[in-house]
Coordinates of C-alpha atoms in Angstrom, one line a residue:
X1 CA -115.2 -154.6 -33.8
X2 CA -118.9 -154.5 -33.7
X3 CA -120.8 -155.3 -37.3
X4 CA -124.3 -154.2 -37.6
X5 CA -126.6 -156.9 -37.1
X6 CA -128.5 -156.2 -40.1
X7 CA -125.9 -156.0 -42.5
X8 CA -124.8 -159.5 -40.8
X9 CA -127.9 -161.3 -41.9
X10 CA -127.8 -160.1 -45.2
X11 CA -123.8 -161.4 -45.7
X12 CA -125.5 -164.7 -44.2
X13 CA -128.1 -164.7 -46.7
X14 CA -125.8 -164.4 -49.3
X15 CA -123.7 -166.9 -48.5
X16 CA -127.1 -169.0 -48.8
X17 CA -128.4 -167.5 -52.6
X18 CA -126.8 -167.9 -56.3
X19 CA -127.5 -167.0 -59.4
X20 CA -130.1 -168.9 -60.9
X21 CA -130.8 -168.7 -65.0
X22 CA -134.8 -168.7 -65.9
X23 CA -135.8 -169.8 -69.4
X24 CA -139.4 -169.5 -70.3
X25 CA -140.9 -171.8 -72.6
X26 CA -144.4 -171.5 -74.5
X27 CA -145.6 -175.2 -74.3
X28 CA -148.3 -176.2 -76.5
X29 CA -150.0 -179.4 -76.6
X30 CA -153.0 -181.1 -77.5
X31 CA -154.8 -183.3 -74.7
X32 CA -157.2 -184.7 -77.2
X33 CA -156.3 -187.3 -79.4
X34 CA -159.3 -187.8 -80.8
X35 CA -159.5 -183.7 -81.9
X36 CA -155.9 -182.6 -83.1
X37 CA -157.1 -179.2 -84.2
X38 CA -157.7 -178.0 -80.7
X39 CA -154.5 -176.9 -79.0
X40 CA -153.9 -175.1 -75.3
X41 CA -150.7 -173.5 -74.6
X42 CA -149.0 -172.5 -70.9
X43 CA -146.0 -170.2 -69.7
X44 CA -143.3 -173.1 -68.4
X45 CA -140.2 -172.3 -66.3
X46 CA -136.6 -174.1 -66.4
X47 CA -134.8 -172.8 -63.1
X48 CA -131.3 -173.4 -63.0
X49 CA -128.5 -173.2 -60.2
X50 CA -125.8 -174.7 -59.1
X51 CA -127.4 -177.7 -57.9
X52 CA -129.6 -178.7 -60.1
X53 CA -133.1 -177.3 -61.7
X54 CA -137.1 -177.3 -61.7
X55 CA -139.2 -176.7 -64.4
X56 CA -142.3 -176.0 -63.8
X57 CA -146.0 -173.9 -64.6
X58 CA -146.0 -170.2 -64.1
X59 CA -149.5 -170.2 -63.6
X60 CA -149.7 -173.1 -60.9
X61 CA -146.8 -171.3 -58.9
X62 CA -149.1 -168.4 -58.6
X63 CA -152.0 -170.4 -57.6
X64 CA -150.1 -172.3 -55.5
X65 CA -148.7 -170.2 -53.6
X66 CA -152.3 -168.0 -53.1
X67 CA -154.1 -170.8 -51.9
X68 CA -151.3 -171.7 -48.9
X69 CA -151.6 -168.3 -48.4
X70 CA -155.9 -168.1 -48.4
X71 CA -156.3 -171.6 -46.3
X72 CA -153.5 -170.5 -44.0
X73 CA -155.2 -167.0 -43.2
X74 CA -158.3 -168.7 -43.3
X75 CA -157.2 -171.3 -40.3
X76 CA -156.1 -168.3 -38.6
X77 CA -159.4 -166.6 -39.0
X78 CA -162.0 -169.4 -38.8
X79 CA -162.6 -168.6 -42.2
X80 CA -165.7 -170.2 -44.3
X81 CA -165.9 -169.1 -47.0
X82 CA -163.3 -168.4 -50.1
X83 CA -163.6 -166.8 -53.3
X84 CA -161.9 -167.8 -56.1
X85 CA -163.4 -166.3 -58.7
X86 CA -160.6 -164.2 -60.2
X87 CA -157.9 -167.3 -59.8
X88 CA -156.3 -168.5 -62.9
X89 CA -156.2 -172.4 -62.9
X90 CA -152.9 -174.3 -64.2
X91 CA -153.8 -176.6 -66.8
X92 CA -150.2 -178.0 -66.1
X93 CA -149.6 -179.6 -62.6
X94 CA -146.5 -181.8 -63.6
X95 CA -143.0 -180.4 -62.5
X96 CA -139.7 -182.2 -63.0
X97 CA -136.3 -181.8 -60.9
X98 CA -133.1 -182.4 -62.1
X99 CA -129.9 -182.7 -60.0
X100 CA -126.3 -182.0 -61.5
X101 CA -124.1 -183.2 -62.8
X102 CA -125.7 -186.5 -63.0
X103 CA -128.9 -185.0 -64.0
X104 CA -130.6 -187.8 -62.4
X105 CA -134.5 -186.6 -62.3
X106 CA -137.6 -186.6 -60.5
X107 CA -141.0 -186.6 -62.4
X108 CA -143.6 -184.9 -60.0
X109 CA -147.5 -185.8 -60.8
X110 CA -150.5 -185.9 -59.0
X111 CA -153.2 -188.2 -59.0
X112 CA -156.1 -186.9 -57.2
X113 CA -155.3 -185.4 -53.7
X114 CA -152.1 -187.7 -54.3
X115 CA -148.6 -185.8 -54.6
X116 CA -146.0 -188.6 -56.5
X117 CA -143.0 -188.6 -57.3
X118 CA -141.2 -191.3 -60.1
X119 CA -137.3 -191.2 -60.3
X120 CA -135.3 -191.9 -63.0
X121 CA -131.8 -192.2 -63.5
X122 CA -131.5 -193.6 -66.5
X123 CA -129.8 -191.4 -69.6
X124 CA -131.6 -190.5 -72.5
X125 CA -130.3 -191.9 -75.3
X126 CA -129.2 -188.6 -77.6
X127 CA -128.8 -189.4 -81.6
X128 CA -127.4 -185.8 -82.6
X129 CA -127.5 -184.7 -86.5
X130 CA -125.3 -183.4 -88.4
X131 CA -127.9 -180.7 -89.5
X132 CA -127.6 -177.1 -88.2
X133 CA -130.3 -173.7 -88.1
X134 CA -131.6 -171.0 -86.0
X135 CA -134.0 -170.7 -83.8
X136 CA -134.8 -167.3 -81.8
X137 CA -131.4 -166.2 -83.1
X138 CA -129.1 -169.1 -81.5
X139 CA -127.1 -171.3 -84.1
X140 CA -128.5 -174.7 -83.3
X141 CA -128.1 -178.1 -83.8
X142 CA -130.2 -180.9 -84.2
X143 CA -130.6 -184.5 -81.7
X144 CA -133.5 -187.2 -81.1
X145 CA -134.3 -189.3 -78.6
X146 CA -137.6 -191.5 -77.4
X147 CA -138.7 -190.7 -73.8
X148 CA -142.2 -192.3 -72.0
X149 CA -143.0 -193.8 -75.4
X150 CA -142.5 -190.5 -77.5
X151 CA -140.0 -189.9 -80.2
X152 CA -138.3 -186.3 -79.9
X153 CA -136.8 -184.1 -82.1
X154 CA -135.1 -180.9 -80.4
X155 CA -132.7 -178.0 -81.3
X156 CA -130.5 -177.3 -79.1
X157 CA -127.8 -174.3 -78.3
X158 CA -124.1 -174.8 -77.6
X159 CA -123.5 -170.9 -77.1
X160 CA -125.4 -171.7 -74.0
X161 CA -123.5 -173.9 -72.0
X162 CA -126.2 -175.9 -69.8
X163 CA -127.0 -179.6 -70.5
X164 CA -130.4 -179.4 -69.7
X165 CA -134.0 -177.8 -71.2
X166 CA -137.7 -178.5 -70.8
X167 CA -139.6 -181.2 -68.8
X168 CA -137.1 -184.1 -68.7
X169 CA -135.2 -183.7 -71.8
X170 CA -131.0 -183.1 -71.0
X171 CA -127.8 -184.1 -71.5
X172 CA -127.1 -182.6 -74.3
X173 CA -124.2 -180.1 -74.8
X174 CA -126.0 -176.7 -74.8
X175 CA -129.6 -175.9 -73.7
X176 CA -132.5 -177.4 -75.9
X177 CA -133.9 -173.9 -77.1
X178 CA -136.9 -175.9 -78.7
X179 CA -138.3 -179.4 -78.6
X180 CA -141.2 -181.4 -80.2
X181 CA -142.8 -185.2 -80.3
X182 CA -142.8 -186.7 -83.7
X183 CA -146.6 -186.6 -84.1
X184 CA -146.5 -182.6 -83.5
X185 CA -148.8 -182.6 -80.4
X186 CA -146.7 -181.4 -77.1
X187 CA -143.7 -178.6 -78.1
X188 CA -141.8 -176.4 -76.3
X189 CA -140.3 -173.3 -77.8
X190 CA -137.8 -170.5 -75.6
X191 CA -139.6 -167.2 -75.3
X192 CA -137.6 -165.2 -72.7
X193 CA -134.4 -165.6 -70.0
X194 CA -133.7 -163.9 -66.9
X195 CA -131.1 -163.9 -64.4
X196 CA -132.5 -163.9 -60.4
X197 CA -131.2 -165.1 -56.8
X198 CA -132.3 -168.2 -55.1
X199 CA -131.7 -170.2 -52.4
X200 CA -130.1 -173.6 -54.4
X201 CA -131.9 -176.0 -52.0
X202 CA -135.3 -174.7 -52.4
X203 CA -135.2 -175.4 -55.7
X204 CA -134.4 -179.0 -55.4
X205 CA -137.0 -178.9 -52.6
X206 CA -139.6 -181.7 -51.6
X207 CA -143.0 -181.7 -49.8
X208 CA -143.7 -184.2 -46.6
X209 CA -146.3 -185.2 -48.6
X210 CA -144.6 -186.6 -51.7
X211 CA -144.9 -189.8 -52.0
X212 CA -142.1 -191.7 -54.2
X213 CA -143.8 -194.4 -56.5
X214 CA -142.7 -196.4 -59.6
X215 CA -144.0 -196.3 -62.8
X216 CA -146.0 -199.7 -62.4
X217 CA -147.9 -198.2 -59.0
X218 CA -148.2 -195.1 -60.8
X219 CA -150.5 -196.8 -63.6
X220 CA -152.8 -198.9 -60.9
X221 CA -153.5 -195.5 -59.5
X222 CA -154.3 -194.1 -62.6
X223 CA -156.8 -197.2 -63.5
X224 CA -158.1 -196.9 -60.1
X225 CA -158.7 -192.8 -60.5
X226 CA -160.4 -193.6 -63.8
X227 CA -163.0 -196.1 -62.4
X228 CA -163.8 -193.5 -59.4
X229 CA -162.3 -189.8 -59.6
X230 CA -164.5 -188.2 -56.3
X231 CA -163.9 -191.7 -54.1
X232 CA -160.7 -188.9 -52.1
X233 CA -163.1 -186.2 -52.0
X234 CA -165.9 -187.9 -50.6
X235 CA -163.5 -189.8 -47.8
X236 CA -162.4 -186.6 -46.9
X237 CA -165.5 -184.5 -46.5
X238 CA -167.3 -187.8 -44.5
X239 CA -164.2 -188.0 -42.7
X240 CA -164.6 -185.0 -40.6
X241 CA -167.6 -186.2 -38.6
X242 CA -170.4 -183.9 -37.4
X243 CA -167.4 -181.6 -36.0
X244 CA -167.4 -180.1 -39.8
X245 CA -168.1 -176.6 -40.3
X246 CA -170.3 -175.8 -43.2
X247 CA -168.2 -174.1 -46.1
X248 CA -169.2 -172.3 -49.2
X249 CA -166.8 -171.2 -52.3
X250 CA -167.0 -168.7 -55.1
X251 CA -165.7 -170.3 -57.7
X252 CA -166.3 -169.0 -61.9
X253 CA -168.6 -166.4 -61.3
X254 CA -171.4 -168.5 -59.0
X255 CA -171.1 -169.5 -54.8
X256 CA -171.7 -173.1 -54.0
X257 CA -171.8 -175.3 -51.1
X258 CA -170.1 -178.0 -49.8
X259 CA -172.1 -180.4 -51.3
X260 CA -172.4 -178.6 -54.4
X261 CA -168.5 -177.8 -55.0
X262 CA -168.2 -182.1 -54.4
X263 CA -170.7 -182.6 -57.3
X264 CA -168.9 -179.8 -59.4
X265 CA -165.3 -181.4 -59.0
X266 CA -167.0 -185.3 -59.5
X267 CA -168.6 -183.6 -63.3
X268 CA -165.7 -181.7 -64.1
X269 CA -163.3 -185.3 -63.4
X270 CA -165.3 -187.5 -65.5
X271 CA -166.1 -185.2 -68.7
X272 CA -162.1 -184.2 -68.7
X273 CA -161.0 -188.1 -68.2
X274 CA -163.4 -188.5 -71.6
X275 CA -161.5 -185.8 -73.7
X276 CA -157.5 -186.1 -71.9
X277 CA -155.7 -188.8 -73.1
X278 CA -152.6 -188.0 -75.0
X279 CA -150.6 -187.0 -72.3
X280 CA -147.2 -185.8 -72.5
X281 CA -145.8 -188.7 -70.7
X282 CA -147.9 -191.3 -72.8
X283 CA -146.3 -194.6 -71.8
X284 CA -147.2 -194.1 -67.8
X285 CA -150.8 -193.7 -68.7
X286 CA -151.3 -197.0 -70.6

């Protein structure tokens, strides 16, 4: 008996794809320590499977993947110049995988052109209350915990049966529907769910260019970005030799060139090192 080859390759592909849960969380935080009032918020993703889960930025998926997408045409096409003008910039770069069921986790941060990654296997250490609410229509329950140096108080949801919810926070029996550090300056709150099909592997995916670090080589290469934020862009455009082609960018509503984009990025490093300092994950960054 003959089976159309089409209808082949999508019974494959099946095989290969499960049901994955999204939950979308508002995270809110406050980068300055020194000026509380101002708060920025981004669209977060928590993407479940079988396997384990990612949560991530909405916004930096979708510049992500249109840049591969522009510098790949652009090799294609000889290419010099790109405009960026209407792109929406991720204020969040940090993602964290999980793997289940030992929900072991990966922190992934960058540093500069640097992609890192930090394990950690250790479990949090859950204190759950006795005290009981709502929140977004869920009967929820309250637990604490201290993670990187900050002291957590979440709510989480037993009527949803997954131990895990934003950034690193897990372990807990039900999904934390809403989480926030003692001082009130990063939270995370559940806006929307949705059910789609993914390929499990991809999820738990890693780049070639990952590099894993610990938590003490992670902070030297945080002192050493501080004291020179430009030195990887400046090794990479004098590393091209008199072979380089001359490139210009639109970038904000202006064009500049090659020269002019370095300057840009070297300004825009040093003024946000002088106002970002209470980062989520505080105790790396000390």
């Amino acid at each position: 008996m003959k089976i159309n080859l089409s209808i082949l390759l999508l019974l494959i592909a099946g095989f290969c794809l499960a049901q994955s849960n999204q939950f979308i969380y508002e995270y809110t935080f406050k980068m300055d320590s020194l000026n509380r009032n101002k708060s920025e918020t981004e669209n977060m993703v928590l993407q479940t499977s079988p396997k384990g889960s990612k949560f991530y930025s909405q916004v930096k998926q979708v510049y992500d993947s249109t840049m591969t997408a522009t510098f790949k045409n652009a090799k294609a096409t000889q290419q010099t110049h790109f405009d960026f003008t209407s792109l929406k910039q991720s204020k969040v770069s940090t993602e964290v995988i999980k793997t289940y069921p030992d929900y072991k986790r990966t922190l992934k941060k960058d540093i500069s052109s640097n992609d890192l990654l930090i394990n950690n296997d250790k479990k949090l250490d859950w204190k759950i209350s006795k005290e009981k609410s709502k929140v977004l229509g869920y009967d929820v329950q309250k637990a604490t915990t201290t993670l990187y140096g900050r002291k957590w108080n979440v709510w989480f949801a037993p009527e949803i049966p997954i131990q895990d919810g934003p950034h690193e926070l897990c372990g807990l029996p039900g999904l934390i529907v809403k989480a926030e550090d003692s001082k009130g300056d990063h939270s995370f709150t559940l806006v929307g769910t949705k059910k789609i099909e993914v390929n499990p592997d991809e999820i738990l995916n890693k780049k070639v260019s990952e590099i894993a670090i610990n938590e003490e080589k992670f902070r030297k290469l945080w002192n050493d970005y501080k004291k020179d934020p430009a030195k990887d862009m400046r090794q990479t455009s004098g590393s091209s030799g008199s072979a380089t082609v001359t490139m210009s960018m639109s970038y904000d509503g202006k064009t500049y060139s090659q020269d002019e984009m370095l300057k840009l990025i070297e300004k825009e490093r040093k003024d946000a090192l002088k106002k970002t300092n209470n980062f989520l994950e505080l105790d790396l960054y000390r």
